[in-house]
């Protein structure tokens, strides 16, 4: 059956019947067949009813408001080097093209953490992330920063969580104890089985064993006994190698239960996806998602993070004019103490918005106003605009019709999956055990 779409709504169907996504505020409704047909025929009264369903509720913010919340999440770029030499690294192994020649000192980390805790009236949970280069090159700082933030959290009655993105090859027993003992979201960069991973993520000095074996040996004890840590695997998909199924199996085989894929869209020195890749990638992602959906229908968790996260966002009605918190609730601190809107933009003056002594609020407001999805002409008429939100700011320059078609096709698949699962296994959405 043909289904209709407009900037205000997107029609789709599932095994459960006919549905509509009302674009503002991402509201999903089941439709009687006769109403669905009237809507698809463009009947004025049906379209007006859908438009009314997209109005803000009493406590909902207008979607076009520019808000500058108190930051609740920072990442600290603690290291300016890495023991691997991945060709696609956005950070040039932590040096950011020469902008970050030295690692962060504890004094810089402490000032940033104390700035995050500065709003004494707030009770919002805080998150402190560690990035690099490879963050565990600067492990002493991580251990001290976690101790300091935890102490402040106890003193000030604030909940504090941590995150780290790591290649995991350098983890030692003390690091594992630290990760187990705190609420740590640990993201491990692993691109597939040994052959794929070692080819894409070689050791900087090429010694044996390769990075895959080092990673699996080092992360094994944490996977077996994670304590308070939540561990996720994230794989970068390079052009020409879009088949996900084998990689997924290989990564699951290591012991991960949460695996996400990110296609390489742009990198300083190697080419990212071009228009020919998206369709292949979509087919592979959907095929893998179908098998994970079967698991979910049988009452088991979804291990594919791309799908689990999308379903969770649809369930909570996620709708935002921003793809991420960059410059809003989230900032990334360079080793020299400057605050940037995004960790991929260290050294880029357009993203530099202050330091631990204070943010440049007018510059921040200008940054956010220029990057809302409403400021992007192509996005304004797209039904996916409050789910995709215009995408990552770093990737705006490589957005094409083919990459947008991929996003819409993927979201359409996820909407259908969401309705199927809501009927077939509603308990799925009550659990917190899924990879999301
Ligand atoms: S980036 Fe593309 S898919 Fe996303 S909202 Fe804009 S036009 Fe739509
Ligand atoms: S701009 Fe892109 S890389 Fe930066 S925080 Fe947002 S989504 Fe992440």
mmCIF file of C-alpha atoms in Angstrom, residues 14-405:
data_model
loop_
_atom_site.group_PDB
_atom_site.id
_atom_site.type_symbol
_atom_site.label_atom_id
_atom_site.label_comp_id
_atom_site.label_asym_id
_atom_site.label_seq_id
_atom_site.Cartn_x
_atom_site.Cartn_y
_atom_site.Cartn_z
ATOM 1 C CA UNK A 14 3.372 -2.665 10.590
ATOM 2 C CA UNK A 15 2.000 -6.140 11.213
ATOM 3 C CA UNK A 16 -0.218 -4.440 13.797
ATOM 4 C CA UNK A 17 -1.889 -2.163 11.220
ATOM 5 C CA UNK A 18 -1.719 1.459 10.044
ATOM 6 C CA UNK A 19 0.162 4.181 11.907
ATOM 7 C CA UNK A 20 1.282 7.753 11.659
ATOM 8 C CA UNK A 21 4.268 9.605 13.105
ATOM 9 C CA UNK A 22 3.214 13.158 13.895
ATOM 10 C CA UNK A 23 6.515 14.905 13.250
ATOM 11 C CA UNK A 24 6.556 17.624 15.955
ATOM 12 C CA UNK A 25 7.184 15.902 19.302
ATOM 13 C CA UNK A 26 7.500 12.494 17.552
ATOM 14 C CA UNK A 27 4.045 11.221 18.483
ATOM 15 C CA UNK A 28 3.039 7.833 17.104
ATOM 16 C CA UNK A 29 -0.619 6.879 16.645
ATOM 17 C CA UNK A 30 -2.434 3.795 15.414
ATOM 18 C CA UNK A 31 -4.954 4.662 12.707
ATOM 19 C CA UNK A 32 -8.224 3.039 11.642
ATOM 20 C CA UNK A 33 -7.919 1.974 8.012
ATOM 21 C CA UNK A 34 -10.541 4.425 6.743
ATOM 22 C CA UNK A 35 -8.788 7.400 8.389
ATOM 23 C CA UNK A 36 -5.432 6.207 7.035
ATOM 24 C CA UNK A 37 -6.893 6.154 3.534
ATOM 25 C CA UNK A 38 -8.332 9.645 3.930
ATOM 26 C CA UNK A 39 -4.961 10.899 5.153
ATOM 27 C CA UNK A 40 -3.113 9.236 2.295
ATOM 28 C CA UNK A 41 -5.545 10.833 -0.145
ATOM 29 C CA UNK A 42 -4.600 14.238 1.304
ATOM 30 C CA UNK A 43 -8.101 14.974 2.613
ATOM 31 C CA UNK A 44 -8.083 18.427 4.200
ATOM 32 C CA UNK A 45 -9.933 17.453 7.393
ATOM 33 C CA UNK A 46 -7.636 14.482 8.046
ATOM 34 C CA UNK A 47 -4.534 16.626 7.548
ATOM 35 C CA UNK A 48 -5.938 19.282 9.904
ATOM 36 C CA UNK A 49 -6.481 16.647 12.605
ATOM 37 C CA UNK A 50 -2.886 15.489 12.242
ATOM 38 C CA UNK A 51 -1.642 19.089 12.423
ATOM 39 C CA UNK A 52 -3.572 19.575 15.691
ATOM 40 C CA UNK A 53 -1.900 16.461 17.131
ATOM 41 C CA UNK A 54 1.480 18.152 16.627
ATOM 42 C CA UNK A 55 0.804 21.145 18.867
ATOM 43 C CA UNK A 56 2.914 21.451 22.046
ATOM 44 C CA UNK A 57 1.437 20.203 25.316
ATOM 45 C CA UNK A 58 1.118 22.440 28.377
ATOM 46 C CA UNK A 59 4.630 21.621 29.681
ATOM 47 C CA UNK A 60 6.437 21.162 26.389
ATOM 48 C CA UNK A 61 9.006 23.651 25.064
ATOM 49 C CA UNK A 62 8.435 25.053 21.588
ATOM 50 C CA UNK A 63 10.743 23.115 19.274
ATOM 51 C CA UNK A 64 12.175 26.305 17.783
ATOM 52 C CA UNK A 65 13.352 27.801 21.110
ATOM 53 C CA UNK A 66 17.110 28.308 21.582
ATOM 54 C CA UNK A 67 17.926 27.218 25.123
ATOM 55 C CA UNK A 68 21.294 27.451 26.849
ATOM 56 C CA UNK A 69 21.072 25.063 29.784
ATOM 57 C CA UNK A 70 23.663 24.812 32.526
ATOM 58 C CA UNK A 71 26.125 22.165 31.267
ATOM 59 C CA UNK A 72 25.607 18.793 32.933
ATOM 60 C CA UNK A 73 28.097 16.782 30.924
ATOM 61 C CA UNK A 74 31.738 17.332 29.960
ATOM 62 C CA UNK A 75 34.354 15.230 28.306
ATOM 63 C CA UNK A 76 37.994 15.743 29.211
ATOM 64 C CA UNK A 77 40.517 15.232 26.405
ATOM 65 C CA UNK A 78 43.090 13.879 28.791
ATOM 66 C CA UNK A 79 45.639 12.420 26.404
ATOM 67 C CA UNK A 80 47.429 13.796 23.375
ATOM 68 C CA UNK A 81 48.716 10.453 22.148
ATOM 69 C CA UNK A 82 47.621 6.902 21.377
ATOM 70 C CA UNK A 83 49.320 3.517 21.135
ATOM 71 C CA UNK A 84 47.290 2.691 17.984
ATOM 72 C CA UNK A 85 47.532 4.238 14.534
ATOM 73 C CA UNK A 86 43.984 4.033 13.097
ATOM 74 C CA UNK A 87 43.932 5.796 9.749
ATOM 75 C CA UNK A 88 40.462 7.273 10.273
ATOM 76 C CA UNK A 89 41.092 8.842 13.710
ATOM 77 C CA UNK A 90 39.316 12.233 13.906
ATOM 78 C CA UNK A 91 41.718 13.361 16.635
ATOM 79 C CA UNK A 92 44.987 12.512 14.838
ATOM 80 C CA UNK A 93 45.819 10.206 17.788
ATOM 81 C CA UNK A 94 44.993 12.978 20.271
ATOM 82 C CA UNK A 95 47.092 15.755 18.763
ATOM 83 C CA UNK A 96 44.153 17.287 16.892
ATOM 84 C CA UNK A 97 46.384 18.354 14.030
ATOM 85 C CA UNK A 98 48.851 20.015 16.419
ATOM 86 C CA UNK A 99 46.263 21.852 18.573
ATOM 87 C CA UNK A 100 46.828 19.547 21.535
ATOM 88 C CA UNK A 101 50.551 18.838 21.845
ATOM 89 C CA UNK A 102 50.510 17.996 25.581
ATOM 90 C CA UNK A 103 48.310 15.791 27.788
ATOM 91 C CA UNK A 104 45.919 17.370 30.304
ATOM 92 C CA UNK A 105 47.172 18.104 33.805
ATOM 93 C CA UNK A 106 45.180 17.215 36.912
ATOM 94 C CA UNK A 107 44.856 20.927 37.777
ATOM 95 C CA UNK A 108 43.084 21.539 34.451
ATOM 96 C CA UNK A 109 40.818 18.519 34.983
ATOM 97 C CA UNK A 110 40.007 19.632 38.520
ATOM 98 C CA UNK A 111 39.104 23.170 37.425
ATOM 99 C CA UNK A 112 36.763 21.798 34.739
ATOM 100 C CA UNK A 113 35.116 19.357 37.144
ATOM 101 C CA UNK A 114 34.590 22.061 39.762
ATOM 102 C CA UNK A 115 33.077 24.305 37.106
ATOM 103 C CA UNK A 116 30.625 21.516 36.259
ATOM 104 C CA UNK A 117 29.607 21.320 39.921
ATOM 105 C CA UNK A 118 29.312 25.112 40.235
ATOM 106 C CA UNK A 119 25.516 25.350 39.962
ATOM 107 C CA UNK A 120 24.699 24.634 43.624
ATOM 108 C CA UNK A 121 20.923 24.980 43.057
ATOM 109 C CA UNK A 122 20.706 22.110 40.607
ATOM 110 C CA UNK A 123 20.157 18.463 41.441
ATOM 111 C CA UNK A 124 20.596 17.193 37.868
ATOM 112 C CA UNK A 125 22.925 14.188 37.472
ATOM 113 C CA UNK A 126 26.363 15.059 36.094
ATOM 114 C CA UNK A 127 28.536 13.115 33.665
ATOM 115 C CA UNK A 128 32.291 13.339 33.214
ATOM 116 C CA UNK A 129 33.836 11.608 30.213
ATOM 117 C CA UNK A 130 37.434 10.793 29.348
ATOM 118 C CA UNK A 131 38.668 10.963 25.764
ATOM 119 C CA UNK A 132 41.948 11.313 23.912
ATOM 120 C CA UNK A 133 43.965 9.990 22.065
ATOM 121 C CA UNK A 134 43.836 6.908 24.211
ATOM 122 C CA UNK A 135 42.656 8.138 27.627
ATOM 123 C CA UNK A 136 44.462 5.423 29.616
ATOM 124 C CA UNK A 137 47.816 6.777 28.413
ATOM 125 C CA UNK A 138 47.043 9.360 31.127
ATOM 126 C CA UNK A 139 45.601 6.909 33.662
ATOM 127 C CA UNK A 140 46.869 8.708 36.746
ATOM 128 C CA UNK A 141 44.788 11.731 35.853
ATOM 129 C CA UNK A 142 41.684 9.568 35.260
ATOM 130 C CA UNK A 143 42.003 7.910 38.679
ATOM 131 C CA UNK A 144 42.510 11.256 40.441
ATOM 132 C CA UNK A 145 39.710 12.973 38.539
ATOM 133 C CA UNK A 146 37.234 10.182 39.358
ATOM 134 C CA UNK A 147 38.187 10.345 43.051
ATOM 135 C CA UNK A 148 37.817 14.134 43.105
ATOM 136 C CA UNK A 149 34.456 14.192 41.280
ATOM 137 C CA UNK A 150 33.101 11.382 43.461
ATOM 138 C CA UNK A 151 34.109 13.282 46.586
ATOM 139 C CA UNK A 152 32.390 16.444 45.306
ATOM 140 C CA UNK A 153 29.308 14.436 44.407
ATOM 141 C CA UNK A 154 29.090 13.057 47.955
ATOM 142 C CA UNK A 155 29.721 16.471 49.541
ATOM 143 C CA UNK A 156 27.202 18.307 47.370
ATOM 144 C CA UNK A 157 24.593 15.571 47.079
ATOM 145 C CA UNK A 158 24.947 15.318 43.287
ATOM 146 C CA UNK A 159 24.734 12.077 41.353
ATOM 147 C CA UNK A 160 27.799 11.726 39.145
ATOM 148 C CA UNK A 161 28.516 9.202 36.408
ATOM 149 C CA UNK A 162 31.544 8.700 34.196
ATOM 150 C CA UNK A 163 32.242 7.615 30.652
ATOM 151 C CA UNK A 164 35.339 6.629 28.744
ATOM 152 C CA UNK A 165 35.979 5.766 25.121
ATOM 153 C CA UNK A 166 38.982 3.498 24.916
ATOM 154 C CA UNK A 167 40.800 1.067 22.655
ATOM 155 C CA UNK A 168 41.052 -1.073 25.829
ATOM 156 C CA UNK A 169 44.506 -2.407 25.005
ATOM 157 C CA UNK A 170 46.196 -0.662 27.945
ATOM 158 C CA UNK A 171 43.733 -1.497 30.732
ATOM 159 C CA UNK A 172 45.445 -2.858 33.840
ATOM 160 C CA UNK A 173 44.062 -4.344 37.062
ATOM 161 C CA UNK A 174 43.756 -0.961 38.788
ATOM 162 C CA UNK A 175 41.852 0.511 35.821
ATOM 163 C CA UNK A 176 39.450 -2.406 35.872
ATOM 164 C CA UNK A 177 38.872 -1.961 39.592
ATOM 165 C CA UNK A 178 38.143 1.733 38.994
ATOM 166 C CA UNK A 179 35.661 1.008 36.195
ATOM 167 C CA UNK A 180 33.890 -1.625 38.256
ATOM 168 C CA UNK A 181 33.632 0.588 41.316
ATOM 169 C CA UNK A 182 31.897 3.557 39.637
ATOM 170 C CA UNK A 183 28.971 4.161 37.347
ATOM 171 C CA UNK A 184 31.122 4.091 34.206
ATOM 172 C CA UNK A 185 29.848 3.885 30.628
ATOM 173 C CA UNK A 186 32.784 2.177 28.938
ATOM 174 C CA UNK A 187 32.798 2.384 25.149
ATOM 175 C CA UNK A 188 35.343 0.067 23.574
ATOM 176 C CA UNK A 189 36.400 0.734 19.991
ATOM 177 C CA UNK A 190 36.458 -2.659 18.267
ATOM 178 C CA UNK A 191 35.811 -2.910 14.554
ATOM 179 C CA UNK A 192 35.210 -6.659 14.095
ATOM 180 C CA UNK A 193 37.109 -9.934 14.399
ATOM 181 C CA UNK A 194 40.904 -10.145 14.534
ATOM 182 C CA UNK A 195 41.592 -9.642 10.807
ATOM 183 C CA UNK A 196 39.256 -6.669 10.335
ATOM 184 C CA UNK A 197 40.173 -5.071 13.621
ATOM 185 C CA UNK A 198 43.949 -5.373 13.199
ATOM 186 C CA UNK A 199 43.725 -4.012 9.652
ATOM 187 C CA UNK A 200 41.629 -0.999 10.658
ATOM 188 C CA UNK A 201 43.173 -0.405 14.083
ATOM 189 C CA UNK A 202 46.894 -1.287 13.873
ATOM 190 C CA UNK A 203 49.324 -0.759 16.701
ATOM 191 C CA UNK A 204 51.257 2.454 16.195
ATOM 192 C CA UNK A 205 54.578 0.581 16.155
ATOM 193 C CA UNK A 206 53.245 -2.588 14.556
ATOM 194 C CA UNK A 207 54.452 -5.080 17.196
ATOM 195 C CA UNK A 208 52.909 -8.542 17.737
ATOM 196 C CA UNK A 209 50.436 -9.472 19.066
ATOM 197 C CA UNK A 210 48.089 -7.105 17.229
ATOM 198 C CA UNK A 211 45.625 -4.748 18.874
ATOM 199 C CA UNK A 212 42.746 -7.250 18.757
ATOM 200 C CA UNK A 213 44.496 -9.775 20.985
ATOM 201 C CA UNK A 214 45.664 -7.088 23.377
ATOM 202 C CA UNK A 215 42.155 -5.696 23.557
ATOM 203 C CA UNK A 216 40.447 -9.028 24.164
ATOM 204 C CA UNK A 217 42.939 -10.028 26.850
ATOM 205 C CA UNK A 218 42.654 -6.703 28.658
ATOM 206 C CA UNK A 219 38.866 -6.302 28.513
ATOM 207 C CA UNK A 220 38.064 -9.965 29.284
ATOM 208 C CA UNK A 221 37.990 -9.639 33.101
ATOM 209 C CA UNK A 222 35.725 -6.560 32.916
ATOM 210 C CA UNK A 223 33.318 -8.266 30.525
ATOM 211 C CA UNK A 224 33.129 -11.227 32.909
ATOM 212 C CA UNK A 225 32.576 -9.082 35.963
ATOM 213 C CA UNK A 226 31.580 -5.504 35.048
ATOM 214 C CA UNK A 227 30.584 -4.362 38.534
ATOM 215 C CA UNK A 228 28.876 -0.970 38.120
ATOM 216 C CA UNK A 229 30.293 -0.434 34.607
ATOM 217 C CA UNK A 230 28.164 -0.657 31.467
ATOM 218 C CA UNK A 231 30.250 -1.818 28.553
ATOM 219 C CA UNK A 232 29.513 -1.183 24.897
ATOM 220 C CA UNK A 233 31.388 -2.017 21.704
ATOM 221 C CA UNK A 234 31.474 0.538 18.910
ATOM 222 C CA UNK A 235 32.654 -0.417 15.423
ATOM 223 C CA UNK A 236 33.610 1.969 12.654
ATOM 224 C CA UNK A 237 32.440 0.852 9.213
ATOM 225 C CA UNK A 238 34.741 1.916 6.380
ATOM 226 C CA UNK A 239 33.664 2.375 2.756
ATOM 227 C CA UNK A 240 33.627 -0.902 0.819
ATOM 228 C CA UNK A 241 33.247 -3.121 3.890
ATOM 229 C CA UNK A 242 29.557 -2.744 4.706
ATOM 230 C CA UNK A 243 28.738 -6.346 5.593
ATOM 231 C CA UNK A 244 27.908 -6.168 9.283
ATOM 232 C CA UNK A 245 26.757 -9.672 10.136
ATOM 233 C CA UNK A 246 30.143 -11.379 10.488
ATOM 234 C CA UNK A 247 31.580 -8.442 12.390
ATOM 235 C CA UNK A 248 28.648 -8.436 14.737
ATOM 236 C CA UNK A 249 29.090 -12.159 15.446
ATOM 237 C CA UNK A 250 32.822 -11.711 16.002
ATOM 238 C CA UNK A 251 32.320 -8.872 18.469
ATOM 239 C CA UNK A 252 29.563 -10.740 20.308
ATOM 240 C CA UNK A 253 31.982 -13.694 20.396
ATOM 241 C CA UNK A 254 34.433 -11.610 22.431
ATOM 242 C CA UNK A 255 31.741 -11.230 25.101
ATOM 243 C CA UNK A 256 30.097 -7.864 24.337
ATOM 244 C CA UNK A 257 26.326 -7.658 24.605
ATOM 245 C CA UNK A 258 25.927 -4.119 23.238
ATOM 246 C CA UNK A 259 27.357 -3.523 19.773
ATOM 247 C CA UNK A 260 26.883 -0.399 17.652
ATOM 248 C CA UNK A 261 28.094 0.469 14.161
ATOM 249 C CA UNK A 262 29.115 3.891 12.862
ATOM 250 C CA UNK A 263 29.766 4.416 9.186
ATOM 251 C CA UNK A 264 32.801 6.605 8.562
ATOM 252 C CA UNK A 265 31.432 9.763 7.019
ATOM 253 C CA UNK A 266 34.402 12.052 7.255
ATOM 254 C CA UNK A 267 37.995 11.806 8.484
ATOM 255 C CA UNK A 268 41.031 14.064 8.183
ATOM 256 C CA UNK A 269 43.122 11.735 6.016
ATOM 257 C CA UNK A 270 40.999 8.905 4.533
ATOM 258 C CA UNK A 271 37.789 8.951 2.458
ATOM 259 C CA UNK A 272 34.442 8.338 4.172
ATOM 260 C CA UNK A 273 31.249 6.794 2.792
ATOM 261 C CA UNK A 274 30.264 7.934 -0.657
ATOM 262 C CA UNK A 275 26.792 7.729 -2.187
ATOM 263 C CA UNK A 276 27.277 4.163 -3.437
ATOM 264 C CA UNK A 277 27.733 2.769 0.055
ATOM 265 C CA UNK A 278 24.507 3.826 1.764
ATOM 266 C CA UNK A 279 22.154 1.374 0.138
ATOM 267 C CA UNK A 280 24.438 -1.596 0.870
ATOM 268 C CA UNK A 281 24.907 -0.438 4.429
ATOM 269 C CA UNK A 282 21.143 -0.041 4.908
ATOM 270 C CA UNK A 283 20.456 -3.554 3.646
ATOM 271 C CA UNK A 284 23.066 -5.032 5.949
ATOM 272 C CA UNK A 285 21.874 -3.030 8.976
ATOM 273 C CA UNK A 286 18.227 -3.975 8.366
ATOM 274 C CA UNK A 287 19.063 -7.676 7.884
ATOM 275 C CA UNK A 288 20.942 -7.713 11.184
ATOM 276 C CA UNK A 289 18.147 -5.774 12.871
ATOM 277 C CA UNK A 290 15.547 -8.298 11.727
ATOM 278 C CA UNK A 291 17.380 -11.124 13.457
ATOM 279 C CA UNK A 292 17.733 -9.034 16.621
ATOM 280 C CA UNK A 293 14.012 -8.249 16.471
ATOM 281 C CA UNK A 294 13.260 -11.955 16.426
ATOM 282 C CA UNK A 295 15.231 -12.243 19.654
ATOM 283 C CA UNK A 296 13.304 -9.361 21.160
ATOM 284 C CA UNK A 297 9.984 -10.940 20.164
ATOM 285 C CA UNK A 298 11.134 -14.038 22.075
ATOM 286 C CA UNK A 299 11.737 -11.908 25.170
ATOM 287 C CA UNK A 300 15.507 -11.534 24.829
ATOM 288 C CA UNK A 301 17.510 -8.272 24.800
ATOM 289 C CA UNK A 302 18.508 -6.539 21.576
ATOM 290 C CA UNK A 303 22.285 -6.446 21.269
ATOM 291 C CA UNK A 304 22.491 -4.131 18.260
ATOM 292 C CA UNK A 305 22.766 -0.647 19.757
ATOM 293 C CA UNK A 306 21.694 1.183 16.573
ATOM 294 C CA UNK A 307 18.327 -0.554 16.799
ATOM 295 C CA UNK A 308 17.978 -0.630 20.585
ATOM 296 C CA UNK A 309 18.703 3.097 20.889
ATOM 297 C CA UNK A 310 16.297 4.022 18.068
ATOM 298 C CA UNK A 311 13.492 1.957 19.634
ATOM 299 C CA UNK A 312 14.096 3.482 23.031
ATOM 300 C CA UNK A 313 14.045 7.001 21.574
ATOM 301 C CA UNK A 314 10.807 6.350 19.710
ATOM 302 C CA UNK A 315 9.285 4.940 22.882
ATOM 303 C CA UNK A 316 10.041 8.059 24.890
ATOM 304 C CA UNK A 317 8.929 10.376 22.077
ATOM 305 C CA UNK A 318 12.389 11.872 21.551
ATOM 306 C CA UNK A 319 12.160 15.030 19.454
ATOM 307 C CA UNK A 320 14.859 17.662 19.275
ATOM 308 C CA UNK A 321 16.047 20.377 16.909
ATOM 309 C CA UNK A 322 19.613 19.353 17.866
ATOM 310 C CA UNK A 323 21.285 16.029 17.063
ATOM 311 C CA UNK A 324 23.362 16.181 20.241
ATOM 312 C CA UNK A 325 24.076 18.298 23.282
ATOM 313 C CA UNK A 326 27.073 20.084 21.706
ATOM 314 C CA UNK A 327 27.220 23.598 23.166
ATOM 315 C CA UNK A 328 23.984 22.952 25.096
ATOM 316 C CA UNK A 329 24.227 20.533 28.008
ATOM 317 C CA UNK A 330 27.544 19.130 26.744
ATOM 318 C CA UNK A 331 31.056 20.547 26.363
ATOM 319 C CA UNK A 332 34.428 19.021 25.662
ATOM 320 C CA UNK A 333 37.495 20.349 27.456
ATOM 321 C CA UNK A 334 40.813 20.496 25.601
ATOM 322 C CA UNK A 335 44.046 19.617 27.415
ATOM 323 C CA UNK A 336 44.785 23.351 27.716
ATOM 324 C CA UNK A 337 41.498 23.948 29.588
ATOM 325 C CA UNK A 338 39.487 25.569 26.770
ATOM 326 C CA UNK A 339 35.848 24.502 26.501
ATOM 327 C CA UNK A 340 34.647 23.436 23.032
ATOM 328 C CA UNK A 341 31.125 22.560 21.986
ATOM 329 C CA UNK A 342 32.278 19.188 20.652
ATOM 330 C CA UNK A 343 35.163 16.766 21.218
ATOM 331 C CA UNK A 344 35.755 16.428 17.484
ATOM 332 C CA UNK A 345 36.317 20.160 17.148
ATOM 333 C CA UNK A 346 39.215 20.680 19.567
ATOM 334 C CA UNK A 347 41.310 23.513 18.149
ATOM 335 C CA UNK A 348 38.512 24.818 15.885
ATOM 336 C CA UNK A 349 37.814 28.430 16.901
ATOM 337 C CA UNK A 350 34.179 28.203 15.718
ATOM 338 C CA UNK A 351 33.551 25.666 18.479
ATOM 339 C CA UNK A 352 35.587 27.332 21.254
ATOM 340 C CA UNK A 353 33.030 28.817 23.659
ATOM 341 C CA UNK A 354 34.928 29.553 26.884
ATOM 342 C CA UNK A 355 36.963 27.933 29.606
ATOM 343 C CA UNK A 356 36.589 26.858 33.230
ATOM 344 C CA UNK A 357 36.282 30.493 34.326
ATOM 345 C CA UNK A 358 33.106 30.892 32.294
ATOM 346 C CA UNK A 359 31.345 30.437 28.982
ATOM 347 C CA UNK A 360 30.967 33.143 26.352
ATOM 348 C CA UNK A 361 27.165 33.126 26.472
ATOM 349 C CA UNK A 362 26.526 35.365 23.421
ATOM 350 C CA UNK A 363 28.866 33.186 21.327
ATOM 351 C CA UNK A 364 27.158 30.080 22.656
ATOM 352 C CA UNK A 365 23.727 31.399 21.721
ATOM 353 C CA UNK A 366 24.982 32.267 18.220
ATOM 354 C CA UNK A 367 26.498 28.785 17.897
ATOM 355 C CA UNK A 368 23.257 27.073 18.863
ATOM 356 C CA UNK A 369 20.998 29.319 16.753
ATOM 357 C CA UNK A 370 23.100 28.611 13.679
ATOM 358 C CA UNK A 371 22.981 24.844 14.183
ATOM 359 C CA UNK A 372 19.355 24.113 14.942
ATOM 360 C CA UNK A 373 17.658 21.896 12.387
ATOM 361 C CA UNK A 374 15.440 24.864 11.527
ATOM 362 C CA UNK A 375 18.463 26.754 10.216
ATOM 363 C CA UNK A 376 19.069 24.045 7.599
ATOM 364 C CA UNK A 377 16.994 24.658 4.481
ATOM 365 C CA UNK A 378 16.888 21.004 3.332
ATOM 366 C CA UNK A 379 15.871 19.737 6.751
ATOM 367 C CA UNK A 380 12.939 22.085 7.245
ATOM 368 C CA UNK A 381 10.633 20.065 5.027
ATOM 369 C CA UNK A 382 11.925 16.639 6.016
ATOM 370 C CA UNK A 383 9.659 14.390 8.107
ATOM 371 C CA UNK A 384 12.703 13.008 9.958
ATOM 372 C CA UNK A 385 13.847 16.418 11.211
ATOM 373 C CA UNK A 386 13.162 15.968 14.945
ATOM 374 C CA UNK A 387 14.580 12.427 15.026
ATOM 375 C CA UNK A 388 17.652 12.950 12.834
ATOM 376 C CA UNK A 389 17.809 16.618 13.846
ATOM 377 C CA UNK A 390 20.031 17.445 10.890
ATOM 378 C CA UNK A 391 22.768 15.058 12.015
ATOM 379 C CA UNK A 392 26.177 15.583 13.590
ATOM 380 C CA UNK A 393 27.523 19.117 13.039
ATOM 381 C CA UNK A 394 30.910 17.669 12.068
ATOM 382 C CA UNK A 395 29.326 15.754 9.217
ATOM 383 C CA UNK A 396 27.118 18.517 7.795
ATOM 384 C CA UNK A 397 29.489 19.157 4.910
ATOM 385 C CA UNK A 398 29.268 15.554 3.652
ATOM 386 C CA UNK A 399 25.473 15.235 3.897
ATOM 387 C CA UNK A 400 24.013 14.173 0.532
ATOM 388 C CA UNK A 401 20.633 13.095 -0.839
ATOM 389 C CA UNK A 402 21.805 9.469 -0.558
ATOM 390 C CA UNK A 403 22.829 9.798 3.099
ATOM 391 C CA UNK A 404 19.481 11.450 3.923
ATOM 392 C CA UNK A 405 17.608 8.694 2.056
#
